[in-house]
Amino acid sequence: MTSIIDGNAVAADIREELADSVATLKDAGVTPRLATVLMNDKQASETYVSMKQRDCEEIGIAAEDVRIDSDAPAEELFDTVAELNAREDVHGILVQDPTPDHVPDERVLSAVDPAKDVDGFHPENVGKLVAGNARFKPCTPHGIQKLLESEGVDTEGKEVVVVGRSNIVGKPLANLLVQKGAGGNATVTVCHSRTDDLAAHTRRADVVVAAAGVTELVDGSMLSEGTVVVDVGINRVDADTEKGYELVGDVEFESAKEKASAITPVPGGVGPMTRAMLLYNTVKAAGEQTGVDVTLP
Ligand code: NAD
């Protein structure tokens, strides 16, 4: 019997525990605050930001919605981030990706104070993660670790194949999984667009994480019996629905389910976990910056 991993339920449990931690902070006179900075006109980014704002407010985190005109000079963004860095009442800062072409990505990642970098993308935080001493684990990889833990999947000694080498999912996840300790100790292979014979890798994996952004790239024929399958992909596919599309993962769910011992659905798998772990990092940041002892799930 294949277990369908319920990311919504696991994320709800995490949010509930985080709400208690927020209450602890508030009892100590601290309201955790996340500032989101949006500098583009894309509808998808607007939606992501408003979801993050709503998630924060639901558990008592103050959310500050900072908007910068996409035609404004780059310095306006950097000045804004510098002001947020300097504010004691702001504990987490997130610059929503993408920023316009005239704003250099590398500079954006380095601009946020590493202590407030709740995405975990600042070079200092990337370095700490690789060294096995993460300050903020990036939200999607951290959410995947928590999902595996909730399912009782111990990665120690296991072959994990990560499909995708992006800086936000594939690379940090691979780095987390090879670390010593709980949630790590795996033997990790990172596959990508130049990998010869992807199926040869996925077939010998105990755990496959698909994060390629390619609709239904991994199907049941590429998996061995009993594999744990984590589908990170979120792809819009035209469909006869109210919105005119549906969301499909990087895994062909029906055939993969026949082989998998456990599998995450899309939607309702990794997505809600990513959102919950942003709240986790914001609560952690607020605790560390104010010296209030908070329990984290
Ligand atoms: P990306 O485009 O930055 O990276 C994709 C990676 O996949 C690249 O490293 C590329 O080499 C690899 N790849 C592409 N085609 C491949 C192929 N045919 N075989 C093997 N590897 C291939 O993407 P990303 O930002 O890491 O996101 C990946 C997917 O996950 C997207 O669908 C994105 O929407 C989704 N995503 C979901 C969440 C979530 O919370 N569920 C979070 C982040 C990203």
Coordinates of C-alpha atoms and ligand atoms in Angstrom, one line a residue:
M1 CA 0.0 0.0 0.0
T2 CA 1.6 3.3 -1.1
S3 CA 1.5 6.0 1.5
I4 CA 0.5 9.4 0.1
I5 CA 2.5 11.9 2.1
D6 CA 0.2 14.7 3.3
G7 CA 2.2 17.9 3.2
N8 CA -0.8 20.0 4.2
A9 CA -1.2 18.0 7.5
V10 CA 2.5 18.0 8.3
A11 CA 2.7 21.8 7.6
A12 CA -0.4 22.4 9.7
D13 CA 1.3 20.7 12.7
I14 CA 4.4 22.8 12.2
R15 CA 2.4 26.0 12.0
E16 CA 0.6 25.0 15.2
E17 CA 3.8 24.6 17.1
L18 CA 5.2 27.8 15.6
A19 CA 2.1 29.7 16.8
D20 CA 3.0 28.6 20.4
S21 CA 6.6 29.9 19.8
V22 CA 5.2 33.2 18.6
A23 CA 3.1 33.4 21.7
T24 CA 6.2 32.9 23.8
L25 CA 7.9 35.7 21.9
K26 CA 4.9 38.0 22.4
D27 CA 4.9 37.2 26.2
A28 CA 8.5 38.4 26.2
G29 CA 7.4 41.7 24.5
V30 CA 8.6 40.7 21.0
T31 CA 6.4 40.6 17.9
P32 CA 8.3 38.7 15.2
R33 CA 8.2 40.6 12.0
L34 CA 8.9 39.6 8.4
A35 CA 9.4 42.2 5.7
T36 CA 8.8 41.0 2.1
V37 CA 10.2 43.2 -0.6
L38 CA 8.6 42.9 -4.1
M39 CA 10.2 44.6 -7.1
N40 CA 8.4 43.1 -10.1
D41 CA 5.0 43.2 -11.7
K42 CA 4.5 39.5 -12.2
Q43 CA 1.2 38.1 -11.1
A44 CA 2.8 34.9 -9.8
S45 CA 5.2 36.9 -7.5
E46 CA 2.4 39.0 -6.3
T47 CA 0.5 35.8 -5.4
Y48 CA 3.5 34.3 -3.6
V49 CA 4.1 37.4 -1.5
S50 CA 0.4 37.7 -0.5
M51 CA 0.4 34.0 0.5
K52 CA 3.5 34.6 2.7
Q53 CA 1.9 37.6 4.2
R54 CA -1.2 35.7 5.0
D55 CA 0.7 32.7 6.5
C56 CA 2.6 35.1 8.8
E57 CA -0.5 36.8 10.0
E58 CA -2.3 33.5 10.7
I59 CA 0.2 32.6 13.4
G60 CA 0.7 36.1 14.8
I61 CA 3.9 37.1 12.9
A62 CA 3.6 40.8 11.7
A63 CA 4.1 41.0 7.9
E64 CA 5.3 44.1 6.3
D65 CA 4.6 44.4 2.6
V66 CA 7.3 46.6 0.9
R67 CA 6.8 47.4 -2.8
I68 CA 9.3 49.0 -5.1
D69 CA 8.4 50.1 -8.6
S70 CA 10.0 47.7 -11.1
D71 CA 11.4 50.7 -13.1
A72 CA 13.1 52.3 -10.0
P73 CA 16.8 52.4 -9.9
A74 CA 18.6 49.4 -8.3
E75 CA 19.8 51.7 -5.5
E76 CA 16.2 52.1 -4.3
L77 CA 16.0 48.4 -3.5
F78 CA 19.4 48.4 -1.8
D79 CA 18.6 51.4 0.3
T80 CA 15.3 49.9 1.3
V81 CA 17.0 46.6 2.3
A82 CA 19.6 48.6 4.3
E83 CA 16.9 50.4 6.2
L84 CA 15.2 47.1 7.0
N85 CA 18.5 45.6 8.1
A86 CA 18.9 48.5 10.5
R87 CA 15.5 48.2 12.1
E88 CA 15.4 46.3 15.3
D89 CA 11.7 45.5 14.9
V90 CA 12.2 43.6 11.6
H91 CA 13.6 40.1 12.2
G92 CA 13.3 38.5 8.7
I93 CA 13.7 40.0 5.3
L94 CA 12.8 38.3 2.0
V95 CA 13.4 39.9 -1.4
Q96 CA 10.9 38.1 -3.7
D97 CA 12.5 36.6 -6.8
P98 CA 12.9 37.7 -9.6
T99 CA 14.1 41.2 -9.4
P100 CA 14.3 43.2 -12.7
D101 CA 17.3 42.7 -15.0
H102 CA 18.9 46.0 -14.0
V103 CA 19.3 44.7 -10.4
P104 CA 22.2 42.3 -10.1
D105 CA 21.0 39.0 -8.4
E106 CA 24.3 38.5 -6.6
R107 CA 24.1 41.9 -5.0
V108 CA 20.5 41.2 -3.9
L109 CA 21.5 37.9 -2.2
S110 CA 24.4 39.7 -0.3
A111 CA 22.4 42.8 0.6
V112 CA 20.2 41.2 3.3
D113 CA 21.7 41.0 6.8
P114 CA 22.7 37.3 7.1
A115 CA 21.0 37.2 10.6
K116 CA 17.7 38.3 8.9
D117 CA 18.1 36.2 5.7
V118 CA 15.1 33.9 6.2
D119 CA 15.5 32.5 2.7
G120 CA 19.0 31.3 3.6
F121 CA 20.5 32.4 0.3
H122 CA 23.1 34.9 1.5
P123 CA 26.6 33.6 0.6
E124 CA 27.5 33.5 4.3
N125 CA 24.5 31.3 5.1
V126 CA 25.2 29.1 2.1
G127 CA 28.7 28.6 3.4
K128 CA 27.5 27.8 6.9
L129 CA 25.0 25.2 5.5
V130 CA 27.7 23.5 3.4
A131 CA 30.0 23.5 6.4
G132 CA 27.3 21.6 8.4
N133 CA 26.5 24.5 10.6
A134 CA 23.3 26.0 8.9
R135 CA 21.9 29.2 10.4
F136 CA 18.8 29.2 8.2
K137 CA 18.1 26.1 6.1
P138 CA 16.4 27.2 2.8
C139 CA 12.7 26.6 3.0
T140 CA 12.1 23.9 0.4
P141 CA 15.0 21.6 1.2
H142 CA 14.2 22.0 4.9
G143 CA 10.6 21.2 4.3
I144 CA 11.6 18.1 2.4
Q145 CA 13.7 16.9 5.3
K146 CA 10.8 17.5 7.7
L147 CA 8.4 15.6 5.3
L148 CA 10.8 12.6 5.2
E149 CA 11.1 12.7 9.0
S150 CA 7.3 12.8 9.4
E151 CA 7.0 9.7 7.2
G152 CA 9.6 7.9 9.3
V153 CA 12.1 7.8 6.4
D154 CA 15.6 7.6 7.8
T155 CA 18.0 8.8 5.2
E156 CA 21.1 7.3 7.0
G157 CA 23.0 5.1 4.6
K158 CA 20.3 5.4 1.9
E159 CA 20.9 6.3 -1.8
V160 CA 19.1 9.6 -2.5
V161 CA 18.9 10.9 -6.0
V162 CA 18.2 14.6 -6.3
V163 CA 17.0 15.6 -9.8
G164 CA 17.9 19.3 -10.3
R165 CA 20.9 21.4 -9.2
S166 CA 19.3 24.8 -8.6
N167 CA 20.6 27.0 -5.8
I168 CA 17.3 27.1 -4.1
V169 CA 16.4 23.4 -4.1
G170 CA 18.8 20.8 -5.6
K171 CA 22.1 22.0 -4.3
P172 CA 21.1 23.0 -0.7
L173 CA 19.1 19.8 -0.4
A174 CA 22.0 17.6 -1.5
N175 CA 24.2 19.5 1.0
L176 CA 21.8 18.9 3.9
L177 CA 21.3 15.2 3.1
V178 CA 25.1 14.4 3.2
Q179 CA 25.7 16.2 6.5
K180 CA 26.3 14.0 9.6
G181 CA 23.4 13.6 11.9
A182 CA 19.6 13.2 11.8
G183 CA 18.0 14.0 8.5
G184 CA 21.4 13.4 6.8
N185 CA 24.0 10.6 6.5
A186 CA 22.7 9.8 3.0
T187 CA 24.7 8.9 -0.1
V188 CA 23.6 11.6 -2.5
T189 CA 23.7 11.8 -6.3
V190 CA 22.7 15.1 -8.0
C191 CA 21.3 14.7 -11.5
H192 CA 20.7 17.6 -13.9
S193 CA 20.0 18.5 -17.5
R194 CA 23.3 17.1 -18.7
T195 CA 23.1 13.8 -16.8
D196 CA 23.4 10.8 -19.1
D197 CA 20.8 8.2 -18.4
L198 CA 18.7 9.7 -15.6
A199 CA 16.7 6.5 -15.2
A200 CA 19.8 4.5 -14.4
H201 CA 20.3 6.8 -11.4
T202 CA 16.7 7.0 -10.2
R203 CA 16.3 3.2 -10.5
R204 CA 18.9 2.5 -7.9
A205 CA 17.7 5.2 -5.5
D206 CA 16.0 4.5 -2.2
V207 CA 14.7 8.1 -2.3
V208 CA 14.1 10.2 -5.4
V209 CA 13.6 14.0 -5.2
A210 CA 12.4 15.5 -8.4
A211 CA 13.1 19.2 -8.7
A212 CA 13.7 19.8 -12.4
G213 CA 10.7 21.9 -13.4
V214 CA 9.9 19.5 -16.2
T215 CA 6.3 18.1 -16.2
E216 CA 6.2 14.4 -15.3
L217 CA 9.9 13.9 -16.0
V218 CA 10.1 10.9 -13.7
D219 CA 7.6 8.0 -14.2
G220 CA 7.1 4.6 -12.7
S221 CA 9.4 2.9 -15.2
M222 CA 12.3 4.9 -13.8
L223 CA 11.8 3.7 -10.2
S224 CA 12.4 0.6 -8.3
E225 CA 9.8 -1.1 -6.1
G226 CA 9.6 0.6 -2.7
T227 CA 11.2 4.0 -3.6
V228 CA 10.2 7.0 -1.6
V229 CA 9.3 9.8 -4.1
V230 CA 9.3 13.5 -3.3
D231 CA 7.9 15.7 -6.1
V232 CA 9.0 19.3 -5.8
G233 CA 7.9 20.4 -9.3
I234 CA 5.1 22.9 -9.8
N235 CA 4.2 23.1 -13.5
R236 CA 1.1 24.7 -15.0
V237 CA -0.5 22.6 -17.6
D238 CA -3.5 23.7 -19.7
A239 CA -6.6 22.1 -18.5
D240 CA -10.3 22.3 -18.7
T241 CA -10.7 23.9 -15.2
E242 CA -12.0 27.2 -14.0
K243 CA -8.5 28.7 -14.1
G244 CA -7.7 27.1 -17.5
Y245 CA -4.8 25.2 -16.1
E246 CA -3.9 22.6 -13.4
L247 CA -0.7 22.1 -11.4
V248 CA 1.3 19.0 -12.2
G249 CA 4.6 17.9 -10.7
D250 CA 7.9 16.6 -12.1
V251 CA 6.6 13.0 -11.4
E252 CA 4.0 11.1 -13.3
F253 CA 2.0 10.4 -10.2
E254 CA -0.1 7.4 -11.3
S255 CA 2.7 5.2 -12.6
A256 CA 5.1 6.3 -9.9
K257 CA 2.6 5.5 -7.2
E258 CA 2.5 1.9 -8.4
K259 CA 6.2 1.5 -7.5
A260 CA 6.6 3.9 -4.6
S261 CA 6.3 3.0 -0.9
A262 CA 5.5 6.7 -0.3
I263 CA 5.0 9.6 -2.6
T264 CA 4.1 13.3 -2.3
P265 CA 1.2 14.7 -4.3
V266 CA 1.2 17.9 -6.3
P267 CA -0.4 20.1 -5.0
G268 CA -0.4 19.3 -1.3
G269 CA 3.1 17.8 -0.8
V270 CA 6.2 19.9 -0.7
G271 CA 4.5 23.3 -1.4
P272 CA 2.8 23.8 2.0
M273 CA 6.1 22.7 3.7
T274 CA 8.0 25.4 1.9
R275 CA 5.6 27.9 3.2
A276 CA 5.7 26.6 6.8
M277 CA 9.5 26.6 6.9
L278 CA 9.6 30.3 6.0
L279 CA 7.6 30.9 9.2
Y280 CA 10.0 28.6 11.0
N281 CA 13.0 30.7 9.9
T282 CA 11.3 33.9 10.9
V283 CA 10.5 32.7 14.4
K284 CA 14.1 31.4 14.7
A285 CA 15.4 34.8 13.5
A286 CA 13.2 36.7 16.0
G287 CA 14.3 34.4 18.9
E288 CA 18.0 34.7 18.0
Q289 CA 18.0 38.5 17.6
T290 CA 16.1 39.2 20.8
G291 CA 17.6 36.5 23.0
V292 CA 14.2 35.0 23.7
D293 CA 14.4 31.2 24.0
V294 CA 11.9 29.7 21.5
T295 CA 11.1 26.1 20.9
L296 CA 11.2 25.1 17.2
P297 CA 9.4 22.1 15.7
Ligands
NAD1 P1 15.5 25.5 -11.8 O1 14.9 25.7 -13.2 O2 16.3 26.6 -11.2 O3 16.4 24.2 -11.9 C1 15.9 23.1 -12.5 C2 17.1 22.1 -12.5 O4 16.6 20.9 -13.1 C3 18.3 22.5 -13.2 O5 19.4 22.3 -12.3 C4 18.4 21.5 -14.4 O6 19.7 21.1 -14.6 C5 17.6 20.4 -14.0 N1 16.9 19.7 -15.1 C6 16.2 20.4 -16.1 N2 15.8 19.5 -17.0 C7 16.2 18.3 -16.6 C8 16.1 16.9 -17.1 N3 15.5 16.7 -18.2 N4 16.7 16.0 -16.4 C9 17.4 16.2 -15.3 N5 17.5 17.4 -14.7 C10 16.9 18.4 -15.4 O7 14.3 25.1 -10.9 P2 14.0 25.2 -9.3 O8 13.9 26.6 -9.0 O9 14.9 24.3 -8.6 O10 12.5 24.5 -9.3 C11 12.3 23.2 -9.8 C12 10.9 22.9 -9.8 O11 10.4 22.9 -8.5 C13 10.0 23.9 -10.5 O12 8.9 23.3 -11.1 C14 9.5 24.9 -9.4 O13 8.3 25.5 -9.7 C15 9.4 23.9 -8.3 N6 9.5 24.5 -7.0 C16 8.6 24.1 -6.1 C17 8.7 24.6 -4.8 C18 7.7 24.1 -3.8 O14 7.6 24.7 -2.7 N7 7.0 23.0 -4.0 C19 9.8 25.4 -4.4 C20 10.7 25.7 -5.4 C21 10.6 25.3 -6.7

